[in-house]
Amino acid sequence: MPELPEVEIARRNLVRWFDGRRLERAESDPSRIFRGAERARFSRLQGRLVSLVRRGKYLLFAFEEDRGLLAHLGMTGKFVRRQEGEEVPYSRARFHLDDGRVIHFADARMFGRMEPVAASGLRDLEVVRDLGRDPLADGLTAGQLQQAVGDSRQDLKVALMDQGRVAGLGNIHAAEALFRARLHPTRKPASLGPEDWKHLVQAIRESIDFGLEEQEGEEPVYLEEGRTENPFLVYGRGGGPCSRCGSTVESFLQAGRTTHACPKCQPRGRTGK
Ligand SMILES: [Zn+2]
């Protein structure tokens, strides 16, 4: 499932694909990715891409003449580039460029989201305004992380996935960062010491950097699609050996999501469950 690194790779691909090109025609099929938004406005997008900003897992497209688009990849959404006339499975919306190429937004499960709005209003959208600090776009220090997450009474991993606290981390990279920092996902934020926050912020950065390297390329492939080997240290390794110590990785549910952790490398700590 796309998280900060995958969305950032999508942004970089899109910037490259739009570079020097004009969007001649935008069109879409009726689907739930538009939610309550006005789908007809999508077809009014045109011209040059002025800027493409990522905030957490959101992409903010600004085209000429104040035409804008908010996009979220959801669970299975991806942007792919093809020649005009080529078919793309699950294509829901398309940008036709002046070089004979088409950028498709393909989304099998349709948890993705498209919302055409005025470009000047993108940052004022509630979902964007409510986002916490973005570790890559804004930078994140140990102190800033502690300030954002430290007062949460939820489990540490659940708090890290709260987009209003830190923007961009999901189930994969929260689990990976905690493994790298040797912190158990059920630790309470209040139980962390200054060294823990330092390790955790470093681990978040490493996990994001790893994700960026892993996903670099034209065609995004998500782990859930089953065509790729699991590249992660702990995520998705429940029941198997820990990549560091060989102990059996545990898996359990946390706020409805499956969490993976090594009981030896990530001790539950005195305030853990
Ligand atoms: Zn281990």
PDB file of C-alpha atoms and ligand atoms in Angstrom:
ATOM      1  CA  MET A   1       0.000   0.000   0.000  1.00  0.00           C
ATOM      2  CA  PRO A   2       1.406   3.397  -0.938  1.00  0.00           C
ATOM      3  CA  GLU A   3       2.897   5.444   1.911  1.00  0.00           C
ATOM      4  CA  LEU A   4       5.151   8.480   1.912  1.00  0.00           C
ATOM      5  CA  PRO A   5       7.979   6.928  -0.185  1.00  0.00           C
ATOM      6  CA  GLU A   6       5.656   5.499  -2.835  1.00  0.00           C
ATOM      7  CA  VAL A   7       3.736   8.770  -3.138  1.00  0.00           C
ATOM      8  CA  GLU A   8       7.004  10.692  -3.366  1.00  0.00           C
ATOM      9  CA  ILE A   9       8.165   8.376  -6.173  1.00  0.00           C
ATOM     10  CA  ALA A  10       4.830   8.967  -7.932  1.00  0.00           C
ATOM     11  CA  ARG A  11       5.421  12.716  -7.580  1.00  0.00           C
ATOM     12  CA  ARG A  12       8.927  12.498  -9.055  1.00  0.00           C
ATOM     13  CA  ASN A  13       7.695  10.378 -11.974  1.00  0.00           C
ATOM     14  CA  LEU A  14       4.849  12.787 -12.690  1.00  0.00           C
ATOM     15  CA  VAL A  15       7.116  15.835 -12.578  1.00  0.00           C
ATOM     16  CA  ARG A  16       9.427  14.137 -15.077  1.00  0.00           C
ATOM     17  CA  TRP A  17       6.572  13.080 -17.351  1.00  0.00           C
ATOM     18  CA  PHE A  18       4.976  16.524 -17.379  1.00  0.00           C
ATOM     19  CA  ASP A  19       8.283  18.353 -17.827  1.00  0.00           C
ATOM     20  CA  GLY A  20       8.106  20.507 -20.956  1.00  0.00           C
ATOM     21  CA  ARG A  21       4.764  19.004 -21.926  1.00  0.00           C
ATOM     22  CA  ARG A  22       1.221  20.293 -22.076  1.00  0.00           C
ATOM     23  CA  LEU A  23      -1.812  18.497 -20.786  1.00  0.00           C
ATOM     24  CA  GLU A  24      -4.103  18.525 -23.815  1.00  0.00           C
ATOM     25  CA  ARG A  25      -7.052  16.624 -22.415  1.00  0.00           C
ATOM     26  CA  ALA A  26      -8.062  15.138 -19.099  1.00  0.00           C
ATOM     27  CA  GLU A  27     -10.830  12.572 -18.937  1.00  0.00           C
ATOM     28  CA  SER A  28     -12.174  10.126 -16.439  1.00  0.00           C
ATOM     29  CA  ASP A  29     -14.698   7.361 -15.982  1.00  0.00           C
ATOM     30  CA  PRO A  30     -17.429   7.592 -13.394  1.00  0.00           C
ATOM     31  CA  SER A  31     -16.073   5.849 -10.304  1.00  0.00           C
ATOM     32  CA  ARG A  32     -16.073   6.317  -6.582  1.00  0.00           C
ATOM     33  CA  ILE A  33     -12.550   7.801  -6.588  1.00  0.00           C
ATOM     34  CA  PHE A  34     -14.258  11.168  -7.092  1.00  0.00           C
ATOM     35  CA  ARG A  35     -16.321  10.712  -3.919  1.00  0.00           C
ATOM     36  CA  GLY A  36     -18.282  13.894  -3.380  1.00  0.00           C
ATOM     37  CA  ALA A  37     -16.120  15.929  -5.773  1.00  0.00           C
ATOM     38  CA  GLU A  38     -17.350  17.356  -9.048  1.00  0.00           C
ATOM     39  CA  ARG A  39     -16.031  14.933 -11.663  1.00  0.00           C
ATOM     40  CA  ALA A  40     -16.848  17.270 -14.568  1.00  0.00           C
ATOM     41  CA  ARG A  41     -14.180  19.643 -13.278  1.00  0.00           C
ATOM     42  CA  PHE A  42     -11.524  17.001 -13.901  1.00  0.00           C
ATOM     43  CA  SER A  43     -12.017  17.374 -17.654  1.00  0.00           C
ATOM     44  CA  ARG A  44     -11.291  21.121 -17.346  1.00  0.00           C
ATOM     45  CA  LEU A  45      -7.691  20.453 -16.274  1.00  0.00           C
ATOM     46  CA  GLN A  46      -5.289  21.491 -19.025  1.00  0.00           C
ATOM     47  CA  GLY A  47      -2.060  23.271 -19.843  1.00  0.00           C
ATOM     48  CA  ARG A  48       1.277  23.071 -18.107  1.00  0.00           C
ATOM     49  CA  LEU A  49       1.842  21.573 -14.700  1.00  0.00           C
ATOM     50  CA  VAL A  50       2.981  24.559 -12.650  1.00  0.00           C
ATOM     51  CA  SER A  51       3.768  22.653  -9.475  1.00  0.00           C
ATOM     52  CA  LEU A  52       3.261  19.263  -7.899  1.00  0.00           C
ATOM     53  CA  VAL A  53       3.614  19.170  -4.147  1.00  0.00           C
ATOM     54  CA  ARG A  54       3.361  16.155  -1.856  1.00  0.00           C
ATOM     55  CA  ARG A  55       1.980  16.563   1.659  1.00  0.00           C
ATOM     56  CA  GLY A  56       2.008  13.242   3.528  1.00  0.00           C
ATOM     57  CA  LYS A  57       0.218  10.812   1.227  1.00  0.00           C
ATOM     58  CA  TYR A  58      -1.537  13.564  -0.760  1.00  0.00           C
ATOM     59  CA  LEU A  59      -0.484  15.012  -4.109  1.00  0.00           C
ATOM     60  CA  LEU A  60      -1.388  18.626  -4.911  1.00  0.00           C
ATOM     61  CA  PHE A  61      -1.378  19.327  -8.655  1.00  0.00           C
ATOM     62  CA  ALA A  62      -1.412  22.957  -9.811  1.00  0.00           C
ATOM     63  CA  PHE A  63      -1.963  23.548 -13.530  1.00  0.00           C
ATOM     64  CA  GLU A  64      -2.139  26.850 -15.386  1.00  0.00           C
ATOM     65  CA  GLU A  65      -5.096  29.173 -14.835  1.00  0.00           C
ATOM     66  CA  ASP A  66      -5.549  28.120 -11.215  1.00  0.00           C
ATOM     67  CA  ARG A  67      -6.749  24.650 -12.141  1.00  0.00           C
ATOM     68  CA  GLY A  68      -5.860  22.178  -9.423  1.00  0.00           C
ATOM     69  CA  LEU A  69      -6.279  18.595  -8.337  1.00  0.00           C
ATOM     70  CA  LEU A  70      -5.920  16.817  -5.024  1.00  0.00           C
ATOM     71  CA  ALA A  71      -5.015  13.140  -5.416  1.00  0.00           C
ATOM     72  CA  HIS A  72      -4.564  10.270  -2.970  1.00  0.00           C
ATOM     73  CA  LEU A  73      -3.430   6.810  -4.058  1.00  0.00           C
ATOM     74  CA  GLY A  74      -5.510   4.989  -1.446  1.00  0.00           C
ATOM     75  CA  MET A  75      -4.581   1.306  -1.264  1.00  0.00           C
ATOM     76  CA  THR A  76      -3.904   0.327  -4.858  1.00  0.00           C
ATOM     77  CA  GLY A  77      -3.791   3.585  -6.817  1.00  0.00           C
ATOM     78  CA  LYS A  78      -0.859   4.347  -9.122  1.00  0.00           C
ATOM     79  CA  PHE A  79       0.102   6.633 -11.965  1.00  0.00           C
ATOM     80  CA  VAL A  80       1.503   4.891 -15.028  1.00  0.00           C
ATOM     81  CA  ARG A  81       2.556   6.300 -18.400  1.00  0.00           C
ATOM     82  CA  ARG A  82       1.667   4.649 -21.704  1.00  0.00           C
ATOM     83  CA  GLN A  83       1.487   5.440 -25.402  1.00  0.00           C
ATOM     84  CA  GLU A  84      -1.855   6.726 -26.674  1.00  0.00           C
ATOM     85  CA  GLY A  85      -4.141   3.775 -27.405  1.00  0.00           C
ATOM     86  CA  GLU A  86      -2.560   1.320 -24.952  1.00  0.00           C
ATOM     87  CA  GLU A  87      -4.913  -0.294 -22.485  1.00  0.00           C
ATOM     88  CA  VAL A  88      -4.281  -0.068 -18.749  1.00  0.00           C
ATOM     89  CA  PRO A  89      -6.182  -2.326 -16.344  1.00  0.00           C
ATOM     90  CA  TYR A  90      -8.314  -0.440 -13.794  1.00  0.00           C
ATOM     91  CA  SER A  91      -7.628   2.931 -15.456  1.00  0.00           C
ATOM     92  CA  ARG A  92     -10.016   5.426 -13.837  1.00  0.00           C
ATOM     93  CA  ALA A  93      -8.696   8.789 -15.076  1.00  0.00           C
ATOM     94  CA  ARG A  94      -6.294   9.892 -17.801  1.00  0.00           C
ATOM     95  CA  PHE A  95      -4.052  12.826 -18.698  1.00  0.00           C
ATOM     96  CA  HIS A  96      -3.385  13.043 -22.442  1.00  0.00           C
ATOM     97  CA  LEU A  97      -0.100  14.865 -23.058  1.00  0.00           C
ATOM     98  CA  ASP A  98       1.098  16.630 -26.203  1.00  0.00           C
ATOM     99  CA  ASP A  99       3.847  14.035 -26.748  1.00  0.00           C
ATOM    100  CA  GLY A 100       1.418  11.224 -27.577  1.00  0.00           C
ATOM    101  CA  ARG A 101       1.660   9.735 -24.108  1.00  0.00           C
ATOM    102  CA  VAL A 102      -1.100   9.158 -21.620  1.00  0.00           C
ATOM    103  CA  ILE A 103      -0.714   9.164 -17.845  1.00  0.00           C
ATOM    104  CA  HIS A 104      -3.291   6.861 -16.314  1.00  0.00           C
ATOM    105  CA  PHE A 105      -4.499   6.824 -12.753  1.00  0.00           C
ATOM    106  CA  ALA A 106      -5.120   3.102 -12.290  1.00  0.00           C
ATOM    107  CA  ASP A 107      -6.780   1.873  -9.128  1.00  0.00           C
ATOM    108  CA  ALA A 108      -8.102  -1.673  -8.744  1.00  0.00           C
ATOM    109  CA  ARG A 109      -9.806  -1.266  -5.390  1.00  0.00           C
ATOM    110  CA  MET A 110     -10.767   2.399  -5.735  1.00  0.00           C
ATOM    111  CA  PHE A 111      -9.780   3.588  -2.285  1.00  0.00           C
ATOM    112  CA  GLY A 112      -7.866   6.314  -4.140  1.00  0.00           C
ATOM    113  CA  ARG A 113      -9.254   9.793  -4.398  1.00  0.00           C
ATOM    114  CA  MET A 114      -9.379  12.616  -6.949  1.00  0.00           C
ATOM    115  CA  GLU A 115     -10.712  16.037  -6.127  1.00  0.00           C
ATOM    116  CA  PRO A 116     -10.481  18.772  -8.777  1.00  0.00           C
ATOM    117  CA  VAL A 117     -10.386  22.192  -7.069  1.00  0.00           C
ATOM    118  CA  ALA A 118      -8.880  25.635  -7.631  1.00  0.00           C
ATOM    119  CA  ALA A 119      -5.088  25.321  -7.377  1.00  0.00           C
ATOM    120  CA  SER A 120      -4.962  28.314  -5.036  1.00  0.00           C
ATOM    121  CA  GLY A 121      -7.291  26.519  -2.629  1.00  0.00           C
ATOM    122  CA  LEU A 122      -5.435  23.203  -2.391  1.00  0.00           C
ATOM    123  CA  ARG A 123      -3.561  23.975   0.808  1.00  0.00           C
ATOM    124  CA  ASP A 124      -6.740  25.208   2.467  1.00  0.00           C
ATOM    125  CA  LEU A 125      -8.539  21.911   2.044  1.00  0.00           C
ATOM    126  CA  GLU A 126      -9.264  20.470   5.464  1.00  0.00           C
ATOM    127  CA  VAL A 127      -7.546  17.150   4.780  1.00  0.00           C
ATOM    128  CA  VAL A 128      -4.375  19.023   3.815  1.00  0.00           C
ATOM    129  CA  ARG A 129      -4.519  21.605   6.584  1.00  0.00           C
ATOM    130  CA  ASP A 130      -4.976  18.909   9.222  1.00  0.00           C
ATOM    131  CA  LEU A 131      -1.777  17.069   8.279  1.00  0.00           C
ATOM    132  CA  GLY A 132       1.096  16.956  10.723  1.00  0.00           C
ATOM    133  CA  ARG A 133       4.741  17.480   9.877  1.00  0.00           C
ATOM    134  CA  ASP A 134       6.002  15.660   6.811  1.00  0.00           C
ATOM    135  CA  PRO A 135       9.346  13.996   7.691  1.00  0.00           C
ATOM    136  CA  LEU A 136      10.728  14.419   4.170  1.00  0.00           C
ATOM    137  CA  ALA A 137       9.198  17.702   2.979  1.00  0.00           C
ATOM    138  CA  ASP A 138       9.401  19.580   6.302  1.00  0.00           C
ATOM    139  CA  GLY A 139      12.232  17.725   8.019  1.00  0.00           C
ATOM    140  CA  LEU A 140      11.738  16.166  11.439  1.00  0.00           C
ATOM    141  CA  THR A 141      13.950  16.384  14.506  1.00  0.00           C
ATOM    142  CA  ALA A 142      13.742  14.242  17.631  1.00  0.00           C
ATOM    143  CA  GLY A 143      12.246  17.196  19.498  1.00  0.00           C
ATOM    144  CA  GLN A 144       9.633  17.820  16.803  1.00  0.00           C
ATOM    145  CA  LEU A 145       8.714  14.137  16.771  1.00  0.00           C
ATOM    146  CA  GLN A 146       8.337  14.070  20.540  1.00  0.00           C
ATOM    147  CA  GLN A 147       6.199  17.197  20.388  1.00  0.00           C
ATOM    148  CA  ALA A 148       3.979  15.685  17.687  1.00  0.00           C
ATOM    149  CA  VAL A 149       3.549  12.220  19.182  1.00  0.00           C
ATOM    150  CA  GLY A 150       4.620  12.392  22.839  1.00  0.00           C
ATOM    151  CA  ASP A 151       1.261  13.387  24.292  1.00  0.00           C
ATOM    152  CA  SER A 152      -0.686  10.617  22.554  1.00  0.00           C
ATOM    153  CA  ARG A 153      -2.149   7.997  24.872  1.00  0.00           C
ATOM    154  CA  GLN A 154      -2.416   5.539  22.026  1.00  0.00           C
ATOM    155  CA  ASP A 155       0.134   2.849  21.303  1.00  0.00           C
ATOM    156  CA  LEU A 156       3.275   4.250  19.718  1.00  0.00           C
ATOM    157  CA  LYS A 157       2.673   2.666  16.316  1.00  0.00           C
ATOM    158  CA  VAL A 158      -0.925   3.849  16.178  1.00  0.00           C
ATOM    159  CA  ALA A 159       0.203   7.381  17.104  1.00  0.00           C
ATOM    160  CA  LEU A 160       2.875   7.334  14.367  1.00  0.00           C
ATOM    161  CA  MET A 161       0.219   6.444  11.798  1.00  0.00           C
ATOM    162  CA  ASP A 162      -2.008   9.351  12.869  1.00  0.00           C
ATOM    163  CA  GLN A 163      -1.669  11.696   9.854  1.00  0.00           C
ATOM    164  CA  GLY A 164      -2.457  14.703  12.029  1.00  0.00           C
ATOM    165  CA  ARG A 165       0.684  14.015  14.104  1.00  0.00           C
ATOM    166  CA  VAL A 166       3.176  12.849  11.465  1.00  0.00           C
ATOM    167  CA  ALA A 167       2.143  12.918   7.795  1.00  0.00           C
ATOM    168  CA  GLY A 168       2.993  10.033   5.513  1.00  0.00           C
ATOM    169  CA  LEU A 169       3.687   6.996   7.684  1.00  0.00           C
ATOM    170  CA  GLY A 170       1.382   4.012   7.291  1.00  0.00           C
ATOM    171  CA  ASN A 171       1.299   0.428   8.491  1.00  0.00           C
ATOM    172  CA  ILE A 172       4.503  -0.566   6.713  1.00  0.00           C
ATOM    173  CA  HIS A 173       6.853   2.294   7.524  1.00  0.00           C
ATOM    174  CA  ALA A 174       5.612   2.728  11.102  1.00  0.00           C
ATOM    175  CA  ALA A 175       6.404  -0.964  11.725  1.00  0.00           C
ATOM    176  CA  GLU A 176       9.757  -0.696   9.965  1.00  0.00           C
ATOM    177  CA  ALA A 177      10.795   2.438  11.837  1.00  0.00           C
ATOM    178  CA  LEU A 178       9.907   0.865  15.198  1.00  0.00           C
ATOM    179  CA  PHE A 179      11.902  -2.239  14.348  1.00  0.00           C
ATOM    180  CA  ARG A 180      14.905  -0.145  13.346  1.00  0.00           C
ATOM    181  CA  ALA A 181      14.596   1.868  16.561  1.00  0.00           C
ATOM    182  CA  ARG A 182      14.140  -1.347  18.615  1.00  0.00           C
ATOM    183  CA  LEU A 183      10.904  -0.078  20.106  1.00  0.00           C
ATOM    184  CA  HIS A 184       7.865  -2.287  20.577  1.00  0.00           C
ATOM    185  CA  PRO A 185       4.755  -1.045  18.729  1.00  0.00           C
ATOM    186  CA  THR A 186       2.669  -1.210  21.918  1.00  0.00           C
ATOM    187  CA  ARG A 187       4.962   1.101  23.887  1.00  0.00           C
ATOM    188  CA  LYS A 188       3.204   4.239  25.057  1.00  0.00           C
ATOM    189  CA  PRO A 189       4.753   7.473  23.756  1.00  0.00           C
ATOM    190  CA  ALA A 190       5.046   8.796  27.326  1.00  0.00           C
ATOM    191  CA  SER A 191       7.407   5.912  28.200  1.00  0.00           C
ATOM    192  CA  LEU A 192      10.082   6.981  25.692  1.00  0.00           C
ATOM    193  CA  GLY A 193      13.260   8.670  26.840  1.00  0.00           C
ATOM    194  CA  PRO A 194      15.310  11.266  24.924  1.00  0.00           C
ATOM    195  CA  GLU A 195      17.521   8.547  23.384  1.00  0.00           C
ATOM    196  CA  ASP A 196      14.449   6.653  22.187  1.00  0.00           C
ATOM    197  CA  TRP A 197      13.127   9.722  20.357  1.00  0.00           C
ATOM    198  CA  LYS A 198      16.529  10.208  18.713  1.00  0.00           C
ATOM    199  CA  HIS A 199      16.643   6.598  17.583  1.00  0.00           C
ATOM    200  CA  LEU A 200      13.061   6.736  16.376  1.00  0.00           C
ATOM    201  CA  VAL A 201      13.447   9.869  14.270  1.00  0.00           C
ATOM    202  CA  GLN A 202      16.588   8.422  12.706  1.00  0.00           C
ATOM    203  CA  ALA A 203      14.767   5.147  12.074  1.00  0.00           C
ATOM    204  CA  ILE A 204      11.868   6.950  10.374  1.00  0.00           C
ATOM    205  CA  ARG A 205      14.326   8.655   8.065  1.00  0.00           C
ATOM    206  CA  GLU A 206      16.092   5.371   7.274  1.00  0.00           C
ATOM    207  CA  SER A 207      12.835   3.594   6.580  1.00  0.00           C
ATOM    208  CA  ILE A 208      11.687   6.363   4.223  1.00  0.00           C
ATOM    209  CA  ASP A 209      15.065   6.414   2.446  1.00  0.00           C
ATOM    210  CA  PHE A 210      14.905   2.653   2.037  1.00  0.00           C
ATOM    211  CA  GLY A 211      11.378   2.920   0.621  1.00  0.00           C
ATOM    212  CA  LEU A 212      12.486   5.577  -1.857  1.00  0.00           C
ATOM    213  CA  GLU A 213      15.368   3.451  -3.102  1.00  0.00           C
ATOM    214  CA  GLU A 214      13.167   0.378  -3.256  1.00  0.00           C
ATOM    215  CA  GLN A 215      10.431   2.038  -5.329  1.00  0.00           C
ATOM    216  CA  GLU A 216      12.565   4.171  -7.651  1.00  0.00           C
ATOM    217  CA  GLY A 217      11.564   3.475 -11.228  1.00  0.00           C
ATOM    218  CA  GLU A 218       8.881   3.836 -13.838  1.00  0.00           C
ATOM    219  CA  GLU A 219       6.333   1.327 -12.677  1.00  0.00           C
ATOM    220  CA  PRO A 220       5.310   1.139  -9.043  1.00  0.00           C
ATOM    221  CA  VAL A 221       4.815  -2.355  -7.643  1.00  0.00           C
ATOM    222  CA  TYR A 222       3.154  -2.751  -4.279  1.00  0.00           C
ATOM    223  CA  LEU A 223       3.924  -5.649  -1.987  1.00  0.00           C
ATOM    224  CA  GLU A 224       0.257  -6.670  -1.849  1.00  0.00           C
ATOM    225  CA  GLU A 225       0.257  -7.316  -5.582  1.00  0.00           C
ATOM    226  CA  GLY A 226       2.245 -10.479  -4.943  1.00  0.00           C
ATOM    227  CA  ARG A 227       4.698  -9.943  -7.784  1.00  0.00           C
ATOM    228  CA  THR A 228       7.520  -8.835  -5.553  1.00  0.00           C
ATOM    229  CA  GLU A 229       9.567 -10.320  -2.747  1.00  0.00           C
ATOM    230  CA  ASN A 230       9.112  -8.755   0.668  1.00  0.00           C
ATOM    231  CA  PRO A 231      11.970  -6.264   0.973  1.00  0.00           C
ATOM    232  CA  PHE A 232      11.091  -5.146   4.509  1.00  0.00           C
ATOM    233  CA  LEU A 233      12.897  -5.958   7.760  1.00  0.00           C
ATOM    234  CA  VAL A 234       9.851  -6.884   9.836  1.00  0.00           C
ATOM    235  CA  TYR A 235       6.675  -5.893   7.988  1.00  0.00           C
ATOM    236  CA  GLY A 236       4.886  -8.939   6.582  1.00  0.00           C
ATOM    237  CA  ARG A 237       7.253 -11.359   8.332  1.00  0.00           C
ATOM    238  CA  GLY A 238       4.907 -12.587  11.084  1.00  0.00           C
ATOM    239  CA  GLY A 239       5.617 -16.243  11.985  1.00  0.00           C
ATOM    240  CA  GLY A 240       8.978 -16.153  10.201  1.00  0.00           C
ATOM    241  CA  PRO A 241      12.469 -15.495  11.542  1.00  0.00           C
ATOM    242  CA  CYS A 242      13.543 -11.994  12.551  1.00  0.00           C
ATOM    243  CA  SER A 243      15.943 -10.563   9.967  1.00  0.00           C
ATOM    244  CA  ARG A 244      18.254  -9.454  12.774  1.00  0.00           C
ATOM    245  CA  CYS A 245      18.188 -12.127  15.513  1.00  0.00           C
ATOM    246  CA  GLY A 246      16.284 -15.092  14.073  1.00  0.00           C
ATOM    247  CA  SER A 247      13.551 -15.086  16.750  1.00  0.00           C
ATOM    248  CA  THR A 248      10.037 -15.684  15.511  1.00  0.00           C
ATOM    249  CA  VAL A 249       8.383 -12.415  14.472  1.00  0.00           C
ATOM    250  CA  GLU A 250       5.057 -11.917  16.229  1.00  0.00           C
ATOM    251  CA  SER A 251       1.967 -10.510  14.586  1.00  0.00           C
ATOM    252  CA  PHE A 252      -1.062  -9.066  16.284  1.00  0.00           C
ATOM    253  CA  LEU A 253      -3.852  -6.618  15.653  1.00  0.00           C
ATOM    254  CA  GLN A 254      -3.473  -2.994  16.653  1.00  0.00           C
ATOM    255  CA  ALA A 255      -6.300  -0.554  15.943  1.00  0.00           C
ATOM    256  CA  GLY A 256      -7.598  -3.027  13.381  1.00  0.00           C
ATOM    257  CA  ARG A 257      -4.328  -3.350  11.487  1.00  0.00           C
ATOM    258  CA  THR A 258      -1.883  -6.244  11.521  1.00  0.00           C
ATOM    259  CA  THR A 259       1.354  -5.336  13.259  1.00  0.00           C
ATOM    260  CA  HIS A 260       4.623  -7.226  13.071  1.00  0.00           C
ATOM    261  CA  ALA A 261       7.387  -6.985  15.654  1.00  0.00           C
ATOM    262  CA  CYS A 262      10.300  -9.019  16.979  1.00  0.00           C
ATOM    263  CA  PRO A 263       9.724  -9.763  20.690  1.00  0.00           C
ATOM    264  CA  LYS A 264      13.470  -9.930  21.308  1.00  0.00           C
ATOM    265  CA  CYS A 265      14.725  -6.921  19.324  1.00  0.00           C
ATOM    266  CA  GLN A 266      11.755  -4.794  20.358  1.00  0.00           C
ATOM    267  CA  PRO A 267      11.207  -5.352  24.094  1.00  0.00           C
ATOM    268  CA  ARG A 268       7.777  -4.301  25.295  1.00  0.00           C
ATOM    269  CA  GLY A 269       9.321  -2.126  27.994  1.00  0.00           C
ATOM    270  CA  ARG A 270       8.115  -1.484  31.496  1.00  0.00           C
ATOM    271  CA  THR A 271       4.968   0.359  30.405  1.00  0.00           C
ATOM    272  CA  GLY A 272       4.196  -2.014  27.539  1.00  0.00           C
ATOM    273  CA  LYS A 273       1.306  -4.465  27.632  1.00  0.00           C
TER     274      LYS A 273
HETATM  275 ZN    ZN B   1      14.883  -9.858  16.384  1.00  0.00          ZN
END
